[in-house]
XYZ file of C-alpha atoms in Angstrom:
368
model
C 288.633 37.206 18.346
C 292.210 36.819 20.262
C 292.256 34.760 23.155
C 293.232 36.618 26.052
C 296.932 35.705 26.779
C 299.635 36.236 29.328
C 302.922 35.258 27.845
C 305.625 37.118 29.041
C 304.165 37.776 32.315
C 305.574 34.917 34.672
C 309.877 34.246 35.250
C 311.357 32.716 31.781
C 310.935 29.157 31.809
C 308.900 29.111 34.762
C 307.169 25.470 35.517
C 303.613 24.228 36.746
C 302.583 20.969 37.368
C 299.165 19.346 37.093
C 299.145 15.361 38.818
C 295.680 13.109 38.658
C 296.216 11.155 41.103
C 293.360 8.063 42.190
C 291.227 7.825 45.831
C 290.570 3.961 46.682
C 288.621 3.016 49.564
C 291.305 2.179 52.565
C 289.880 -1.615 52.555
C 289.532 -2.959 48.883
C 291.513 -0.450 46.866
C 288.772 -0.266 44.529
C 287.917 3.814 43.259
C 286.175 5.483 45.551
C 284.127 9.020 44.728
C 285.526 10.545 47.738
C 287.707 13.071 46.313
C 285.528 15.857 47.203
C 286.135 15.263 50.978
C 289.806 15.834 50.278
C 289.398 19.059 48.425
C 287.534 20.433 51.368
C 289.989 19.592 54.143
C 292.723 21.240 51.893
C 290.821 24.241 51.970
C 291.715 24.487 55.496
C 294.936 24.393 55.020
C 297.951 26.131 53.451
C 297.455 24.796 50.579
C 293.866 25.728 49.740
C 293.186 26.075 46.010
C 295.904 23.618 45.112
C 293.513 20.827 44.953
C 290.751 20.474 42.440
C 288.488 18.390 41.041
C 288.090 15.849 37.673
C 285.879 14.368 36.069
C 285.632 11.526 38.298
C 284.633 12.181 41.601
C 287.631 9.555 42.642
C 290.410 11.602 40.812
C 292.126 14.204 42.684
C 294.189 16.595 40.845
C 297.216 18.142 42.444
C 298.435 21.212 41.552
C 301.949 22.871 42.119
C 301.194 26.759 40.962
C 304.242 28.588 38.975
C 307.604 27.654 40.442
C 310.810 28.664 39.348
C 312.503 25.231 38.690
C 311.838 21.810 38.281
C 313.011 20.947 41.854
C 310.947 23.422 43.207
C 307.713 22.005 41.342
C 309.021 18.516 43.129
C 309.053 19.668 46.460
C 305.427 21.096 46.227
C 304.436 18.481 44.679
C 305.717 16.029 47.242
C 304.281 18.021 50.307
C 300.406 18.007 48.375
C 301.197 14.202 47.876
C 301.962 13.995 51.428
C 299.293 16.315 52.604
C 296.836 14.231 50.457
C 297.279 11.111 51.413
C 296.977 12.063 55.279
C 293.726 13.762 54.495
C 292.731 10.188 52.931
C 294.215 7.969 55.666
C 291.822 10.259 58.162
C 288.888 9.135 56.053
C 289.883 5.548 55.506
C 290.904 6.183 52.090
C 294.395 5.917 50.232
C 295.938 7.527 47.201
C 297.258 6.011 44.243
C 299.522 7.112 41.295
C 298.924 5.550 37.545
C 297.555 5.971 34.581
C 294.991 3.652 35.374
C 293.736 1.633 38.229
C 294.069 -2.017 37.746
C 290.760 -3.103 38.400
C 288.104 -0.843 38.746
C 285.966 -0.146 35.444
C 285.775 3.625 34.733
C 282.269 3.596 33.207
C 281.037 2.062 36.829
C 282.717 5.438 38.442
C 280.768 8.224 39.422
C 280.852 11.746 37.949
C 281.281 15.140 39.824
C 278.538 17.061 39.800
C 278.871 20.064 38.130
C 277.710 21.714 34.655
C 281.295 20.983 33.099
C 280.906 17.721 33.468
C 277.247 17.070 33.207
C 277.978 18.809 30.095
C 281.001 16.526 28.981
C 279.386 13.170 29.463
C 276.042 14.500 27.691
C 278.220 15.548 24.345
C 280.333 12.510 24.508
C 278.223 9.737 25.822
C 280.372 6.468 26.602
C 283.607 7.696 25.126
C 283.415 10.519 28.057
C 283.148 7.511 30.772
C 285.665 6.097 29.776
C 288.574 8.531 30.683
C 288.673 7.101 33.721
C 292.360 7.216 33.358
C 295.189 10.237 34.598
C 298.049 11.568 33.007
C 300.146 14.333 33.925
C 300.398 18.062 32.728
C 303.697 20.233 32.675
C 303.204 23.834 31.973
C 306.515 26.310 30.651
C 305.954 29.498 30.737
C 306.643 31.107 27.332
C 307.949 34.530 26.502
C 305.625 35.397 23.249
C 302.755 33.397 21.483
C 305.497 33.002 18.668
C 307.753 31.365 20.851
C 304.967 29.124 22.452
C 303.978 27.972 19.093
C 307.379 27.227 18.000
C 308.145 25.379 21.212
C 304.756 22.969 20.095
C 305.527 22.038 17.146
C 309.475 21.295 17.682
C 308.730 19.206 20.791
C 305.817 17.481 19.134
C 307.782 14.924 17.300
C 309.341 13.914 20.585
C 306.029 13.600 22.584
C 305.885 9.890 21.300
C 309.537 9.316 23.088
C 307.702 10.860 26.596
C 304.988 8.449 26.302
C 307.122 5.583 25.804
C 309.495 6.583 28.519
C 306.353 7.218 31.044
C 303.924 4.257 30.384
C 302.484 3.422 33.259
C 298.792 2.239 32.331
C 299.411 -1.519 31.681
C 295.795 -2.660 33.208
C 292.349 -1.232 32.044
C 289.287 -2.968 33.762
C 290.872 -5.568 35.443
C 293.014 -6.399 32.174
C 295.699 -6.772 30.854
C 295.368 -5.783 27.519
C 299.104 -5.850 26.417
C 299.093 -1.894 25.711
C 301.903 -0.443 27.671
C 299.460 3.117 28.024
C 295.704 2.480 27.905
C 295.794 5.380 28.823
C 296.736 6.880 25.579
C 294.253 5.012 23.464
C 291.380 6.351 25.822
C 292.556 9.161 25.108
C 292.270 9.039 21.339
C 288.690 8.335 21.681
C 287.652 12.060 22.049
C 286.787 14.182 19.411
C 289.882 16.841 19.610
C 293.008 14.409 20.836
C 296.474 13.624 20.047
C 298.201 16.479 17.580
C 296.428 19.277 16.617
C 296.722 19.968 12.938
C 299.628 21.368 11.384
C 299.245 25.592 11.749
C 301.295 27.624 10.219
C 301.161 30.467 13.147
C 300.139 31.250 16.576
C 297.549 33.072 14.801
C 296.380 30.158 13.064
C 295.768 28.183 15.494
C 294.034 30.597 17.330
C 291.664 31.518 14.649
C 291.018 27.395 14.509
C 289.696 27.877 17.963
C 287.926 30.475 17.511
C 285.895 29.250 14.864
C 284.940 26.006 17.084
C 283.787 28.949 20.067
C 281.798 30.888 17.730
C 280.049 28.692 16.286
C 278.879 26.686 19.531
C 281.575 23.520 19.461
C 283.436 24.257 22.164
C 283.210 26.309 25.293
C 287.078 27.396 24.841
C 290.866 26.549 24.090
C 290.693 24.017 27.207
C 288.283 22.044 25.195
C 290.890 20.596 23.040
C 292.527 17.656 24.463
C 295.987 17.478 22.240
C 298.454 16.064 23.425
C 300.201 19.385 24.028
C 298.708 22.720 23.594
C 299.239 26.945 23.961
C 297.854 27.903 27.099
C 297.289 31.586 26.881
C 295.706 32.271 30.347
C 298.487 30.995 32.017
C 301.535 32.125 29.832
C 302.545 28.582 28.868
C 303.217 25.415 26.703
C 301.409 22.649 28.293
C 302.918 19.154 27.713
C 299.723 16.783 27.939
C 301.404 13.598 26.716
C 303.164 11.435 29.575
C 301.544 8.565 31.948
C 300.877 9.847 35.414
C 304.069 8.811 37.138
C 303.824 6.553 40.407
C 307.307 8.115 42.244
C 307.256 12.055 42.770
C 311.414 11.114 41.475
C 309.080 10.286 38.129
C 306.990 12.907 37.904
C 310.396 15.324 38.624
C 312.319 13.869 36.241
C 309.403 14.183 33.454
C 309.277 18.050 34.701
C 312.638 18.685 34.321
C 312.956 17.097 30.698
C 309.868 18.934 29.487
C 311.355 22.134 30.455
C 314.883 21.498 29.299
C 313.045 20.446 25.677
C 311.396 23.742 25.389
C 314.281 25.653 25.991
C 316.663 23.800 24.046
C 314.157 23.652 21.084
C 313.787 27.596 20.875
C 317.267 27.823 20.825
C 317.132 26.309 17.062
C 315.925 27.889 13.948
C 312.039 27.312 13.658
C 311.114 23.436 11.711
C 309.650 23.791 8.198
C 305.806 23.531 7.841
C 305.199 20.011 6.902
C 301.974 18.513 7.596
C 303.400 14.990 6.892
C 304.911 15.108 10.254
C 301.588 14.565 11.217
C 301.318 11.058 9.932
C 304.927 10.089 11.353
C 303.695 11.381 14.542
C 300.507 9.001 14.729
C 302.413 6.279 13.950
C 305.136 6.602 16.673
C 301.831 7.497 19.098
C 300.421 4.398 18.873
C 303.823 2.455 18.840
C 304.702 4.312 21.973
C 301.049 3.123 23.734
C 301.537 -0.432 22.481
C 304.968 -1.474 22.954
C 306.430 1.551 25.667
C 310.254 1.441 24.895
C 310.384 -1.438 22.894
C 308.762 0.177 20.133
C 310.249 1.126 16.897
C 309.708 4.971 15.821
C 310.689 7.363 13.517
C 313.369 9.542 14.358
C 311.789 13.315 14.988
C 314.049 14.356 11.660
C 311.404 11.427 9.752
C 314.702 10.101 8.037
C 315.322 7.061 9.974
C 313.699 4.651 12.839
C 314.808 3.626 16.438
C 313.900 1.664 19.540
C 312.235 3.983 21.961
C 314.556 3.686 24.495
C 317.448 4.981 22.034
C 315.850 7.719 21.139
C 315.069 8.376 24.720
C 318.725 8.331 25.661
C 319.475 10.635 22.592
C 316.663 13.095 24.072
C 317.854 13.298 27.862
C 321.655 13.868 26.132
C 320.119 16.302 23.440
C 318.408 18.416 26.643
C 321.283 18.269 29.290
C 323.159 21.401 28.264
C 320.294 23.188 29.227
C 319.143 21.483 32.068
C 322.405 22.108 33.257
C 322.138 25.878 33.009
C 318.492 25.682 34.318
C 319.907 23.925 37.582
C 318.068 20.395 36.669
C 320.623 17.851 35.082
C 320.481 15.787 38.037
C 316.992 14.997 37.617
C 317.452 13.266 34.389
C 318.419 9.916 35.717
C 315.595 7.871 33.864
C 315.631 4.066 34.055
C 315.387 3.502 30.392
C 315.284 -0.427 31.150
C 311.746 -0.849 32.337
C 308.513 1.556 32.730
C 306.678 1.842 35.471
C 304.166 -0.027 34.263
C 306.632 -2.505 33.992
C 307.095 -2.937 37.844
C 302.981 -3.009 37.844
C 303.062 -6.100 35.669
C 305.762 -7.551 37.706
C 303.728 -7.185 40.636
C 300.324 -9.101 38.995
C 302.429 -11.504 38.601
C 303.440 -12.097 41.926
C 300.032 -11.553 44.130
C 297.551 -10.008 41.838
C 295.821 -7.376 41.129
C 294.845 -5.891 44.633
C 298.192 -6.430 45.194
C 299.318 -3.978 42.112
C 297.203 -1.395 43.957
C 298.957 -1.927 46.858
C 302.007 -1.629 46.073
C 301.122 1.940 43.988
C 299.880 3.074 47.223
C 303.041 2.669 48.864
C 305.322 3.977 46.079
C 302.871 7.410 45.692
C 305.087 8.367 48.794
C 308.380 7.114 47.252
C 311.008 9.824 46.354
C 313.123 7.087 44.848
């Protein structure tokens, strides 16, 4: 059966953002399940519907609706930051940016109560509690299902490159566990993660899902958590892949780059069906969550291998024409010389971990 679909419908291009960001309890930084709290007192404001809930009754998710540029997806996104944490400090809670929090477990958390989720953690078990981590979600609107799936699997073999570029989950559990995105290898622990098998067509994909539907594996398309994925409802590509930045500058500069990729790649005759790229692209996955932009991939053309942070510099170049034209080049200033989760470690090793949590608390709010 096709999936109801709205491609076409929203401004070329068009971007949405989707941020998870952490509530800690204002005196020990620790996860608290408080998030609810915050969703209500957004309801009473302008920006009612814009927060929403995870599985985790301490993860807030932040939501910019369709804007017409990266910049504009910033600037929402900074005043629901904003808005959020002053809706926490009222409650004597704080908000955090990561893919992780440094030291609470995720399996101790507490899960929102609703059917969804009961429904999750029953299926999955232990490998559901322990997502406690948050990553974040750029949507580009898409002019045809054709173009959407050509868009997915051209930017695929660059997804690696984002997660290198945006690690920002050093700690899991109070540890350091030397992966530069725990985050990433949580996520490989559910049942429909990381790329979704090589399809030939739109149409093929979508008859994949529907086969899972009808036959009672999954509720819908949203049940597959690849790393990027069509999203018919909403018109879009969603890019599923990078850390959730700390600085809104991050998370803008991540927007931007996703954006410019899909256009640029559409602008190029479709890739070949090869479902060896598939291995190539597992490989540079798990290089990219163990090493972050030290690691050594394959090039996206599969004929040669680079340091992450090369290939990063050849993607923000390769994108920049069209980021130019789409009013966003000057977002793409990426410090290639450490992660994120670089400056967490750096702070462990100065005062600790309650310390690290700390200092993400304050840099939420940074625009630098």
């Amino acid at each position: 059966m096709p999936i109801e679909a709205h491609f076409g419908e929203s401004t070329p291009w068009s971007v949405g953002v989707e941020e998870e960001l952490m509530v800690l309890d204002g005196e020990t930084l620790a996860l608290s399940p408080r998030a609810a709290e915050l969703i209500a007192a957004g309801e009473e404001t302008r920006h009612a519907g814009l927060f929403k809930s995870e599985l985790f009754a301490s993860a807030l998710e932040l939501n910019s609706g369709v804007c017409e540029s990266a910049g504009e997806a910033r600037d929402v996104i900074a005043e629901l930051r904003r808005l959020g944490s002053q809706l926490a400090k009222e409650r004597g809670l704080e908000l955090a940016a990561a893919g992780t929090h440094p030291f609470s477990r995720p399996k101790d958390q507490e899960i929102v109560d609703e059917p969804r989720y009961t429904e999750f953690v029953n299926y999955l078990g232990i490998s559901a509690r322990r997502q406690g981590v948050s990553g974040l979600h750029v949507h580009v609107g898409m002019p045809s299902a054709d173009a959407c799936f050509q868009a997915l699997e051209a930017t695929l073999p660059w997804l690696p490159v984002l997660l290198a570029m945006s690690a920002n989950s050093p700690f899991l559990a109070g540890e350091e566990t030397g992966l530069a995105s725990n985050r990433a290898e949580v996520l490989a622990q559910l049942p429909r993660s990381g790329a979704l098998p090589a399809f030939r067509s739109y149409e093929e994909w979508e008859a994949f899902v529907d086969r899972f539907v009808r036959l009672g594996m999954a509720a819908d398309y949203t049940r597959f958590w690849w790393d990027v994925r069509p999203h018919p409802k909403f018109g879009t590509l969603e890019v599923r892949m990078p850390d959730q930045p700390t600085s809104i500058a991050v998370t803008a500069r991540f927007t931007a780059l996703v954006q410019a990729l899909c256009v640029t790649v559409l602008d190029d005759e479709p890739l070949e069906y090869d479902p060896a790229r598939r291995g190539l692209y597992q490989q540079n996955r798990w290089g990219a969550l163990r090493f972050g932009l030290e690691a050594e991939l394959f090039h996206p053309n599969g004929e040669r291998v680079a340091k992450a942070s090369e290939l990063a510099a050849e993607l923000i170049e390769l994108v920049r024409p069209v980021a130019e034209r789409l009013g966003s080049a000057e977002l793409l200033e990426f410090d290639l010389e450490q992660t994120e989760g670089e400056l967490q470690r750096q702070a462990r090793r100065e005062s600790g971990l309650k310390a690290v949590c700390a200092d993400l608390v304050e840099r939420t709010l940074s625009s630098a």
